[in-house]
Amino acid sequence: MLHDVARDADICHILGYRRPVAFDDLLAGDGRVEPRDEMPEGYRRTLVRQIAQHAHSEIIGMQPEGNWISRAPSLRRKAILMAKVQDEAGHGLYLYAAAETLGVDRADLLDQLHTGRQKYSSIFNYPTLTWADVGAIGWLVDGAAIVNQVPLCRCSYGPYARAMVRICKEESFHQRQGFEILHTLSHGSPAQQRMAQDAVDRYWWPALMMFGPPDDDSPNSAQSMAWGIKRFSNDDLRQRFVDMTVPQAQALGLTLPDPQIAWNEDRGHYDFGPIDFTELAEVIKGNGPCNQQRLAHKVQAHEDGAWVREAASAYAAKHARPTEGAA
Ligand code: 3HC
């Protein structure tokens, strides 16, 4: 019955109208909450926080890889990397648009990022020192992003869930291009193999930290899961990522920098060593290797782009005016 309510609500939404459905009924029937539905203020605030952080991460995430566009080893690699970085910009735009459906202003969200009042993912505060880092980011960082974000396609908030469907399709391509870069390097010269291994050594632990603090230390998880915003806990998703990645590392002929990784028959999962969550806390606080550089570059790019925003606004205002003599 509740599923019928939810399905009807979705159909009405697609057709452009919607009977009001109570928030609790929508959640109980696994339906989607839409912008005009009533929702608890805490639900709205949690979504704004998470979607804004997610959008900021996509935009700041363009920097580490953008660093290699001019130095990609071939025209083919350059074209692929440019397309990938451009995809991340697109993801940021879908997500800012999803956040705006909750009644917030994009300029205000950007201001909160630029003044350190909103966060972005810890992972983008690490440097990209070699070309192999572009492969490691694709394989590990986009791989972790997929594991974290596929469940968000079933998020209870409609605009966020729908944005995630397309984002996840593109992330899947990104992950494969990273795997392919590392596969080429790990089957190349000894120097290329060393470069690939070094990149994986540096990105493995930060990729595990992307999933957030351990469940016992995650203040938002329980409520976000009760509201159907998050579908799995941080630790469950981290475990899923390890289980998926260990066989891929074997296929690449690369070693993950954790001697404690071992298949646990009883659990049906890979065991892995302890994560240094003090490092995650420090990076989130702004003390990672590249925090200052990333934020300064973002603020500068925003200021340099002021004329583009002004021109776009002027163009929109001009074309919004009704034509003279129009009925
Ligand atoms: N980096 C920075 N901050 C983090 C973090 C990380 N890796 N992990 C957790 N945090 C922050 C949280 O935002 C929260 O801060 P706040 O309460 O002050 O806002 C605090 O640490 C406590 O963590 P919680 O586990 O309680 O927070 P959440 O329930 O929000 O879970 C999350 C954190 C798992 C990252 C969740 O917000 C989420 O799934 N977000 C959507 C996905 C996302 O933002 N991914 C970022 C990467 S985007 C990307 O990878 C793009 C690509 O192209 C590669």
mmCIF file of C-alpha atoms and ligand atoms in Angstrom:
data_model
loop_
_atom_site.group_PDB
_atom_site.id
_atom_site.type_symbol
_atom_site.label_atom_id
_atom_site.label_comp_id
_atom_site.label_asym_id
_atom_site.label_seq_id
_atom_site.Cartn_x
_atom_site.Cartn_y
_atom_site.Cartn_z
ATOM 1 C CA MET A 1 0.000 0.000 0.000
ATOM 2 C CA LEU A 2 2.718 2.439 0.998
ATOM 3 C CA HIS A 3 4.693 1.425 -2.075
ATOM 4 C CA ASP A 4 1.646 2.296 -4.179
ATOM 5 C CA VAL A 5 1.479 5.710 -2.524
ATOM 6 C CA ALA A 6 5.136 6.284 -3.309
ATOM 7 C CA ARG A 7 4.814 5.059 -6.914
ATOM 8 C CA ASP A 8 1.747 7.220 -7.511
ATOM 9 C CA ALA A 9 3.631 10.168 -6.083
ATOM 10 C CA ASP A 10 6.533 9.569 -8.479
ATOM 11 C CA ILE A 11 4.191 9.272 -11.464
ATOM 12 C CA CYS A 12 2.396 12.477 -10.482
ATOM 13 C CA HIS A 13 5.750 14.200 -10.217
ATOM 14 C CA ILE A 14 6.758 13.081 -13.713
ATOM 15 C CA LEU A 15 3.451 14.313 -15.086
ATOM 16 C CA GLY A 16 4.093 17.686 -13.494
ATOM 17 C CA TYR A 17 1.640 17.616 -10.621
ATOM 18 C CA ARG A 18 1.721 15.920 -7.289
ATOM 19 C CA ARG A 19 -0.728 15.138 -4.537
ATOM 20 C CA PRO A 20 0.764 16.107 -1.204
ATOM 21 C CA VAL A 21 2.061 13.032 0.640
ATOM 22 C CA ALA A 22 3.088 13.228 4.286
ATOM 23 C CA PHE A 23 6.862 13.078 4.854
ATOM 24 C CA ASP A 24 6.705 9.977 7.070
ATOM 25 C CA ASP A 25 4.479 8.143 4.572
ATOM 26 C CA LEU A 26 6.880 8.911 1.749
ATOM 27 C CA LEU A 27 9.837 7.582 3.729
ATOM 28 C CA ALA A 28 7.937 4.492 4.878
ATOM 29 C CA GLY A 29 6.984 3.696 1.282
ATOM 30 C CA ASP A 30 10.506 4.377 0.000
ATOM 31 C CA GLY A 31 9.133 7.261 -2.054
ATOM 32 C CA ARG A 32 10.925 10.444 -3.068
ATOM 33 C CA VAL A 33 10.565 13.705 -1.217
ATOM 34 C CA GLU A 34 10.210 16.539 -3.746
ATOM 35 C CA PRO A 35 11.063 20.225 -3.270
ATOM 36 C CA ARG A 36 7.488 21.372 -2.619
ATOM 37 C CA ASP A 37 6.773 18.663 -0.044
ATOM 38 C CA GLU A 38 6.786 19.504 3.588
ATOM 39 C CA MET A 39 9.920 18.229 5.271
ATOM 40 C CA PRO A 40 11.457 18.579 8.728
ATOM 41 C CA GLU A 41 13.886 21.481 8.959
ATOM 42 C CA GLY A 42 16.656 19.130 10.128
ATOM 43 C CA TYR A 43 16.186 16.981 7.003
ATOM 44 C CA ARG A 44 16.458 20.060 4.787
ATOM 45 C CA ARG A 45 19.557 21.322 6.612
ATOM 46 C CA THR A 46 21.265 17.924 6.465
ATOM 47 C CA LEU A 47 20.647 17.715 2.730
ATOM 48 C CA VAL A 48 21.964 21.224 2.128
ATOM 49 C CA ARG A 49 25.093 20.387 4.148
ATOM 50 C CA GLN A 50 25.767 17.113 2.345
ATOM 51 C CA ILE A 51 24.837 18.213 -1.186
ATOM 52 C CA ALA A 52 26.830 21.451 -0.863
ATOM 53 C CA GLN A 53 29.883 19.576 0.444
ATOM 54 C CA HIS A 54 29.477 17.118 -2.391
ATOM 55 C CA ALA A 55 29.203 19.894 -5.009
ATOM 56 C CA HIS A 56 32.243 21.717 -3.610
ATOM 57 C CA SER A 57 34.204 18.443 -3.717
ATOM 58 C CA GLU A 58 33.455 17.965 -7.400
ATOM 59 C CA ILE A 59 34.651 21.484 -8.218
ATOM 60 C CA ILE A 60 37.786 21.466 -6.029
ATOM 61 C CA GLY A 61 38.439 17.932 -7.292
ATOM 62 C CA MET A 62 39.132 19.412 -10.734
ATOM 63 C CA GLN A 63 42.402 20.897 -9.448
ATOM 64 C CA PRO A 64 44.602 17.858 -8.744
ATOM 65 C CA GLU A 65 43.872 16.328 -12.139
ATOM 66 C CA GLY A 66 43.725 19.624 -14.000
ATOM 67 C CA ASN A 67 47.354 19.912 -12.918
ATOM 68 C CA TRP A 68 48.220 17.175 -15.450
ATOM 69 C CA ILE A 69 46.237 18.289 -18.511
ATOM 70 C CA SER A 70 49.186 20.180 -19.975
ATOM 71 C CA ARG A 71 51.562 17.291 -19.228
ATOM 72 C CA ALA A 72 49.500 14.240 -20.192
ATOM 73 C CA PRO A 73 51.801 11.806 -22.042
ATOM 74 C CA SER A 74 49.834 11.739 -25.337
ATOM 75 C CA LEU A 75 47.116 13.631 -27.194
ATOM 76 C CA ARG A 76 44.703 10.749 -26.474
ATOM 77 C CA ARG A 77 45.423 10.882 -22.741
ATOM 78 C CA LYS A 78 45.065 14.669 -22.771
ATOM 79 C CA ALA A 79 41.670 14.529 -24.529
ATOM 80 C CA ILE A 80 40.388 11.902 -22.066
ATOM 81 C CA LEU A 81 41.643 13.844 -19.043
ATOM 82 C CA MET A 82 40.095 17.091 -20.282
ATOM 83 C CA ALA A 83 36.753 15.325 -20.740
ATOM 84 C CA LYS A 84 37.009 13.856 -17.262
ATOM 85 C CA VAL A 85 37.809 17.158 -15.572
ATOM 86 C CA GLN A 86 34.964 18.757 -17.498
ATOM 87 C CA ASP A 87 32.633 15.992 -16.241
ATOM 88 C CA GLU A 88 33.521 16.961 -12.660
ATOM 89 C CA ALA A 89 32.476 20.545 -13.372
ATOM 90 C CA GLY A 90 29.175 19.191 -14.691
ATOM 91 C CA HIS A 91 28.696 17.117 -11.531
ATOM 92 C CA GLY A 92 29.229 20.233 -9.436
ATOM 93 C CA LEU A 93 26.578 22.053 -11.463
ATOM 94 C CA TYR A 94 23.965 19.285 -11.124
ATOM 95 C CA LEU A 95 24.607 19.233 -7.393
ATOM 96 C CA TYR A 96 24.429 23.002 -6.867
ATOM 97 C CA ALA A 97 21.148 22.913 -8.823
ATOM 98 C CA ALA A 98 19.875 20.109 -6.549
ATOM 99 C CA ALA A 99 20.870 22.143 -3.464
ATOM 100 C CA GLU A 100 19.030 25.194 -4.818
ATOM 101 C CA THR A 101 15.758 23.234 -4.875
ATOM 102 C CA LEU A 102 16.021 23.349 -1.052
ATOM 103 C CA GLY A 103 15.772 27.122 -1.070
ATOM 104 C CA VAL A 104 19.432 28.038 -0.762
ATOM 105 C CA ASP A 105 21.384 30.373 -2.996
ATOM 106 C CA ARG A 106 24.382 29.051 -4.933
ATOM 107 C CA ALA A 107 26.350 32.272 -4.409
ATOM 108 C CA ASP A 108 25.857 31.863 -0.666
ATOM 109 C CA LEU A 109 27.051 28.244 -0.747
ATOM 110 C CA LEU A 110 30.170 29.322 -2.620
ATOM 111 C CA ASP A 111 30.760 32.085 -0.116
ATOM 112 C CA GLN A 112 30.544 29.525 2.703
ATOM 113 C CA LEU A 113 33.129 27.353 0.947
ATOM 114 C CA HIS A 114 35.442 30.285 0.260
ATOM 115 C CA THR A 115 35.315 31.434 3.870
ATOM 116 C CA GLY A 116 35.870 27.948 5.304
ATOM 117 C CA ARG A 117 32.344 27.525 6.695
ATOM 118 C CA GLN A 118 31.546 24.559 4.449
ATOM 119 C CA LYS A 119 33.732 21.556 3.737
ATOM 120 C CA TYR A 120 34.874 19.611 0.699
ATOM 121 C CA SER A 121 36.279 16.094 0.537
ATOM 122 C CA SER A 122 39.572 15.474 2.311
ATOM 123 C CA ILE A 123 40.933 13.526 -0.661
ATOM 124 C CA PHE A 124 41.489 16.608 -2.805
ATOM 125 C CA ASN A 125 44.031 18.013 -0.355
ATOM 126 C CA TYR A 126 46.725 15.592 -1.527
ATOM 127 C CA PRO A 127 49.152 16.505 -4.320
ATOM 128 C CA THR A 128 49.389 14.847 -7.743
ATOM 129 C CA LEU A 129 53.141 14.370 -8.052
ATOM 130 C CA THR A 130 53.355 12.101 -11.119
ATOM 131 C CA TRP A 131 51.242 11.022 -14.091
ATOM 132 C CA ALA A 132 50.511 7.761 -12.245
ATOM 133 C CA ASP A 133 48.604 9.817 -9.650
ATOM 134 C CA VAL A 134 46.013 10.543 -12.335
ATOM 135 C CA GLY A 135 45.597 6.779 -12.680
ATOM 136 C CA ALA A 136 45.441 6.259 -8.916
ATOM 137 C CA ILE A 137 42.820 8.989 -8.544
ATOM 138 C CA GLY A 138 40.696 7.432 -11.286
ATOM 139 C CA TRP A 139 41.004 3.911 -9.933
ATOM 140 C CA LEU A 140 40.912 4.526 -6.176
ATOM 141 C CA VAL A 141 39.261 7.920 -5.661
ATOM 142 C CA ASP A 142 36.588 7.554 -8.334
ATOM 143 C CA GLY A 143 36.240 3.904 -7.308
ATOM 144 C CA ALA A 144 35.562 4.968 -3.723
ATOM 145 C CA ALA A 145 33.233 7.704 -4.976
ATOM 146 C CA ILE A 146 31.189 5.111 -6.909
ATOM 147 C CA VAL A 147 30.839 2.838 -3.872
ATOM 148 C CA ASN A 148 29.756 5.825 -1.765
ATOM 149 C CA GLN A 149 27.499 7.383 -4.393
ATOM 150 C CA VAL A 150 25.620 4.513 -6.052
ATOM 151 C CA PRO A 151 23.430 4.165 -2.922
ATOM 152 C CA LEU A 152 22.751 7.908 -3.146
ATOM 153 C CA CYS A 153 20.821 7.200 -6.381
ATOM 154 C CA ARG A 154 18.210 5.840 -3.930
ATOM 155 C CA CYS A 155 18.430 8.844 -1.613
ATOM 156 C CA SER A 156 15.019 9.886 -0.298
ATOM 157 C CA TYR A 157 15.352 13.392 -1.754
ATOM 158 C CA GLY A 158 14.322 13.258 -5.427
ATOM 159 C CA PRO A 159 16.534 15.962 -6.992
ATOM 160 C CA TYR A 160 19.682 14.603 -5.293
ATOM 161 C CA ALA A 161 18.867 10.983 -6.211
ATOM 162 C CA ARG A 162 18.228 11.890 -9.855
ATOM 163 C CA ALA A 163 21.443 13.936 -10.126
ATOM 164 C CA MET A 164 23.377 10.958 -8.754
ATOM 165 C CA VAL A 165 22.185 8.592 -11.496
ATOM 166 C CA ARG A 166 24.018 10.464 -14.218
ATOM 167 C CA ILE A 167 26.991 11.269 -12.010
ATOM 168 C CA CYS A 168 27.508 7.592 -11.190
ATOM 169 C CA LYS A 169 27.445 6.605 -14.861
ATOM 170 C CA GLU A 170 30.216 9.090 -15.557
ATOM 171 C CA GLU A 171 32.194 8.086 -12.446
ATOM 172 C CA SER A 172 32.169 4.542 -13.704
ATOM 173 C CA PHE A 173 33.932 5.652 -16.891
ATOM 174 C CA HIS A 174 36.396 7.666 -14.777
ATOM 175 C CA GLN A 175 37.241 4.648 -12.656
ATOM 176 C CA ARG A 176 37.953 2.526 -15.709
ATOM 177 C CA GLN A 177 40.202 5.149 -17.284
ATOM 178 C CA GLY A 178 42.220 5.265 -14.051
ATOM 179 C CA PHE A 179 42.486 1.481 -13.987
ATOM 180 C CA GLU A 180 43.633 1.509 -17.625
ATOM 181 C CA ILE A 181 46.336 4.121 -16.951
ATOM 182 C CA LEU A 182 47.678 2.059 -14.043
ATOM 183 C CA HIS A 183 47.430 -1.166 -16.041
ATOM 184 C CA THR A 184 49.541 0.364 -18.808
ATOM 185 C CA LEU A 185 52.132 1.648 -16.313
ATOM 186 C CA SER A 186 52.258 -1.522 -14.244
ATOM 187 C CA HIS A 187 52.934 -3.543 -17.406
ATOM 188 C CA GLY A 188 55.503 -1.028 -18.658
ATOM 189 C CA SER A 189 59.153 -0.338 -17.861
ATOM 190 C CA PRO A 190 60.501 -0.856 -14.313
ATOM 191 C CA ALA A 191 60.420 2.935 -13.811
ATOM 192 C CA GLN A 192 56.752 3.041 -14.868
ATOM 193 C CA GLN A 193 55.931 0.145 -12.548
ATOM 194 C CA ARG A 194 57.619 1.962 -9.649
ATOM 195 C CA MET A 195 55.699 5.137 -10.466
ATOM 196 C CA ALA A 196 52.370 3.233 -10.458
ATOM 197 C CA GLN A 197 53.176 1.510 -7.155
ATOM 198 C CA ASP A 198 54.268 4.780 -5.542
ATOM 199 C CA ALA A 199 50.986 6.471 -6.537
ATOM 200 C CA VAL A 200 48.940 3.596 -5.085
ATOM 201 C CA ASP A 201 51.036 3.664 -1.895
ATOM 202 C CA ARG A 202 50.249 7.358 -1.416
ATOM 203 C CA TYR A 203 46.548 7.283 -2.381
ATOM 204 C CA TRP A 204 45.374 4.064 -0.699
ATOM 205 C CA TRP A 205 44.905 5.333 2.868
ATOM 206 C CA PRO A 206 43.462 8.751 1.905
ATOM 207 C CA ALA A 207 40.972 6.908 -0.364
ATOM 208 C CA LEU A 208 39.804 4.825 2.621
ATOM 209 C CA MET A 209 39.404 8.047 4.629
ATOM 210 C CA MET A 210 37.022 9.471 2.005
ATOM 211 C CA PHE A 211 34.236 7.360 3.533
ATOM 212 C CA GLY A 212 34.393 9.505 6.646
ATOM 213 C CA PRO A 213 35.043 8.759 10.312
ATOM 214 C CA PRO A 214 34.271 5.314 11.765
ATOM 215 C CA ASP A 215 30.588 4.702 12.519
ATOM 216 C CA ASP A 216 31.075 5.178 16.271
ATOM 217 C CA ASP A 217 32.495 8.594 15.581
ATOM 218 C CA SER A 218 30.110 9.729 12.836
ATOM 219 C CA PRO A 219 27.668 12.222 14.347
ATOM 220 C CA ASN A 220 25.394 12.433 11.294
ATOM 221 C CA SER A 221 25.097 8.829 10.103
ATOM 222 C CA ALA A 222 22.290 7.480 12.290
ATOM 223 C CA GLN A 223 19.868 10.312 11.530
ATOM 224 C CA SER A 224 20.836 10.475 7.847
ATOM 225 C CA MET A 225 20.169 6.748 7.511
ATOM 226 C CA ALA A 226 16.838 7.030 9.332
ATOM 227 C CA TRP A 227 15.850 9.727 6.829
ATOM 228 C CA GLY A 228 16.977 7.617 3.858
ATOM 229 C CA ILE A 229 19.615 10.174 2.843
ATOM 230 C CA LYS A 230 22.470 7.736 3.471
ATOM 231 C CA ARG A 231 21.626 4.090 2.802
ATOM 232 C CA PHE A 232 24.733 2.492 4.335
ATOM 233 C CA SER A 233 27.109 3.458 7.111
ATOM 234 C CA ASN A 234 30.615 4.817 6.504
ATOM 235 C CA ASP A 235 32.267 1.590 7.686
ATOM 236 C CA ASP A 236 30.003 -0.657 5.603
ATOM 237 C CA LEU A 237 30.825 1.283 2.453
ATOM 238 C CA ARG A 238 34.545 1.321 3.307
ATOM 239 C CA GLN A 239 34.469 -2.464 3.678
ATOM 240 C CA ARG A 240 32.636 -2.819 0.372
ATOM 241 C CA PHE A 241 35.339 -0.718 -1.296
ATOM 242 C CA VAL A 242 38.161 -2.843 0.147
ATOM 243 C CA ASP A 243 36.409 -6.047 -0.962
ATOM 244 C CA MET A 244 36.015 -4.687 -4.480
ATOM 245 C CA THR A 245 39.516 -3.251 -4.767
ATOM 246 C CA VAL A 246 41.773 -6.036 -3.471
ATOM 247 C CA PRO A 247 41.129 -8.356 -6.474
ATOM 248 C CA GLN A 248 41.528 -5.387 -8.835
ATOM 249 C CA ALA A 249 44.965 -4.647 -7.330
ATOM 250 C CA GLN A 250 45.912 -8.273 -7.955
ATOM 251 C CA ALA A 251 44.779 -7.930 -11.580
ATOM 252 C CA LEU A 252 46.945 -4.808 -11.900
ATOM 253 C CA GLY A 253 49.958 -6.553 -10.389
ATOM 254 C CA LEU A 254 50.195 -3.799 -7.739
ATOM 255 C CA THR A 255 50.402 -4.159 -3.967
ATOM 256 C CA LEU A 256 48.124 -2.325 -1.563
ATOM 257 C CA PRO A 257 50.263 -0.761 1.196
ATOM 258 C CA ASP A 258 48.692 -2.707 4.045
ATOM 259 C CA PRO A 259 50.316 -5.980 5.187
ATOM 260 C CA GLN A 260 47.203 -6.794 7.221
ATOM 261 C CA ILE A 261 44.946 -7.210 4.202
ATOM 262 C CA ALA A 262 43.773 -10.821 4.248
ATOM 263 C CA TRP A 263 40.614 -12.689 3.285
ATOM 264 C CA ASN A 264 38.557 -13.566 6.348
ATOM 265 C CA GLU A 265 36.539 -16.689 5.597
ATOM 266 C CA ASP A 266 34.295 -16.274 8.648
ATOM 267 C CA ARG A 267 33.320 -12.685 7.877
ATOM 268 C CA GLY A 268 33.253 -13.185 4.110
ATOM 269 C CA HIS A 269 35.245 -9.959 3.774
ATOM 270 C CA TYR A 270 38.833 -8.775 3.572
ATOM 271 C CA ASP A 271 40.364 -7.703 6.875
ATOM 272 C CA PHE A 272 42.504 -4.589 6.721
ATOM 273 C CA GLY A 273 44.783 -2.632 9.045
ATOM 274 C CA PRO A 274 43.856 0.333 11.254
ATOM 275 C CA ILE A 275 43.259 3.683 9.563
ATOM 276 C CA ASP A 276 44.940 6.773 10.978
ATOM 277 C CA PHE A 277 41.818 8.853 11.543
ATOM 278 C CA THR A 278 43.850 11.614 13.188
ATOM 279 C CA GLU A 279 45.158 12.325 9.688
ATOM 280 C CA LEU A 280 41.574 12.616 8.390
ATOM 281 C CA ALA A 281 40.679 14.979 11.237
ATOM 282 C CA GLU A 282 43.723 17.146 10.511
ATOM 283 C CA VAL A 283 42.974 17.311 6.779
ATOM 284 C CA ILE A 284 39.337 18.218 7.469
ATOM 285 C CA LYS A 285 40.531 20.958 9.850
ATOM 286 C CA GLY A 286 42.551 22.476 7.017
ATOM 287 C CA ASN A 287 45.976 21.042 7.791
ATOM 288 C CA GLY A 288 46.377 18.668 4.838
ATOM 289 C CA PRO A 289 49.273 19.015 2.400
ATOM 290 C CA CYS A 290 47.331 21.150 -0.129
ATOM 291 C CA ASN A 291 44.362 22.694 1.744
ATOM 292 C CA GLN A 292 45.610 26.260 1.526
ATOM 293 C CA GLN A 293 46.647 25.953 -2.102
ATOM 294 C CA ARG A 294 43.317 24.378 -3.163
ATOM 295 C CA LEU A 295 41.142 26.983 -1.456
ATOM 296 C CA ALA A 296 43.294 29.934 -2.566
ATOM 297 C CA HIS A 297 43.158 28.701 -6.169
ATOM 298 C CA LYS A 298 39.370 28.245 -5.963
ATOM 299 C CA VAL A 299 38.827 31.756 -4.576
ATOM 300 C CA GLN A 300 41.118 33.243 -7.230
ATOM 301 C CA ALA A 301 39.314 31.395 -10.040
ATOM 302 C CA HIS A 302 35.985 32.648 -8.671
ATOM 303 C CA GLU A 303 37.206 36.249 -8.598
ATOM 304 C CA ASP A 304 38.737 35.964 -12.078
ATOM 305 C CA GLY A 305 35.403 34.645 -13.364
ATOM 306 C CA ALA A 306 33.347 37.595 -12.084
ATOM 307 C CA TRP A 307 33.122 39.108 -15.579
ATOM 308 C CA VAL A 308 31.677 35.857 -16.969
ATOM 309 C CA ARG A 309 28.918 35.826 -14.343
ATOM 310 C CA GLU A 310 28.172 39.499 -15.040
ATOM 311 C CA ALA A 311 28.031 38.925 -18.797
ATOM 312 C CA ALA A 312 25.785 35.860 -18.383
ATOM 313 C CA SER A 313 23.428 37.800 -16.085
ATOM 314 C CA ALA A 314 23.284 40.720 -18.526
ATOM 315 C CA TYR A 315 22.539 38.328 -21.403
ATOM 316 C CA ALA A 316 19.823 36.549 -19.410
ATOM 317 C CA ALA A 317 18.232 39.875 -18.398
ATOM 318 C CA LYS A 318 18.225 41.072 -22.005
ATOM 319 C CA HIS A 319 16.590 37.925 -23.312
ATOM 320 C CA ALA A 320 14.073 37.700 -20.493
ATOM 321 C CA ARG A 321 12.515 41.021 -21.625
ATOM 322 C CA PRO A 322 9.297 40.506 -23.607
ATOM 323 C CA THR A 323 9.677 41.569 -27.241
ATOM 324 C CA GLU A 324 8.021 44.844 -28.126
ATOM 325 C CA GLY A 325 4.547 44.387 -29.428
ATOM 326 C CA ALA A 326 4.304 40.791 -28.236
ATOM 327 C CA ALA A 327 0.894 39.756 -26.975
HETATM 328 N N1 3HC B 1 36.245 14.878 3.887
HETATM 329 C C1 3HC B 1 35.809 16.009 4.463
HETATM 330 N N2 3HC B 1 34.870 16.012 5.446
HETATM 331 C C2 3HC B 1 34.377 14.816 5.829
HETATM 332 C C3 3HC B 1 34.792 13.605 5.265
HETATM 333 C C4 3HC B 1 35.775 13.661 4.250
HETATM 334 N N3 3HC B 1 36.248 12.560 3.648
HETATM 335 N N4 3HC B 1 34.123 12.598 5.867
HETATM 336 C C5 3HC B 1 33.318 13.157 6.783
HETATM 337 N N5 3HC B 1 33.471 14.492 6.768
HETATM 338 C C6 3HC B 1 32.832 15.455 7.640
HETATM 339 C C7 3HC B 1 31.317 15.455 7.452
HETATM 340 O O1 3HC B 1 30.926 16.344 6.426
HETATM 341 C C8 3HC B 1 30.846 15.906 8.817
HETATM 342 O O2 3HC B 1 31.048 17.309 8.926
HETATM 343 P P1 3HC B 1 29.912 18.347 9.428
HETATM 344 O O3 3HC B 1 28.961 17.596 10.298
HETATM 345 O O4 3HC B 1 30.673 19.386 10.153
HETATM 346 O O5 3HC B 1 29.279 18.855 8.206
HETATM 347 C C9 3HC B 1 31.865 15.287 9.760
HETATM 348 O O6 3HC B 1 33.019 15.026 8.976
HETATM 349 C C10 3HC B 1 31.375 14.011 10.424
HETATM 350 O O7 3HC B 1 31.193 12.952 9.458
HETATM 351 P P2 3HC B 1 29.829 12.143 9.291
HETATM 352 O O8 3HC B 1 30.177 10.744 8.915
HETATM 353 O O9 3HC B 1 28.960 12.309 10.490
HETATM 354 O O10 3HC B 1 29.182 12.940 8.085
HETATM 355 P P3 3HC B 1 28.192 12.453 6.941
HETATM 356 O O11 3HC B 1 27.087 11.637 7.503
HETATM 357 O O12 3HC B 1 27.827 13.623 6.126
HETATM 358 O O13 3HC B 1 29.079 11.439 6.039
HETATM 359 C C11 3HC B 1 30.090 11.463 3.861
HETATM 360 C C12 3HC B 1 30.192 11.924 5.311
HETATM 361 C C13 3HC B 1 30.198 9.957 3.823
HETATM 362 C C14 3HC B 1 31.218 12.086 3.051
HETATM 363 C C15 3HC B 1 28.695 11.900 3.303
HETATM 364 O O14 3HC B 1 28.527 13.285 3.509
HETATM 365 C C16 3HC B 1 28.491 11.588 1.864
HETATM 366 O O15 3HC B 1 28.263 10.448 1.495
HETATM 367 N N6 3HC B 1 28.523 12.633 0.999
HETATM 368 C C17 3HC B 1 28.229 12.528 -0.408
HETATM 369 C C18 3HC B 1 29.404 12.147 -1.205
HETATM 370 C C19 3HC B 1 30.518 13.176 -1.181
HETATM 371 O O16 3HC B 1 30.388 14.289 -0.775
HETATM 372 N N7 3HC B 1 31.675 12.772 -1.654
HETATM 373 C C20 3HC B 1 32.823 13.631 -1.701
HETATM 374 C C21 3HC B 1 33.745 13.200 -2.726
HETATM 375 S S1 3HC B 1 33.189 13.699 -4.311
HETATM 376 C C22 3HC B 1 34.106 12.874 -5.324
HETATM 377 O O17 3HC B 1 34.744 12.019 -4.863
HETATM 378 C C23 3HC B 1 34.052 13.301 -6.742
HETATM 379 C C24 3HC B 1 34.829 12.602 -7.664
HETATM 380 O O18 3HC B 1 34.679 12.944 -8.915
HETATM 381 C C25 3HC B 1 35.894 11.771 -7.351
#
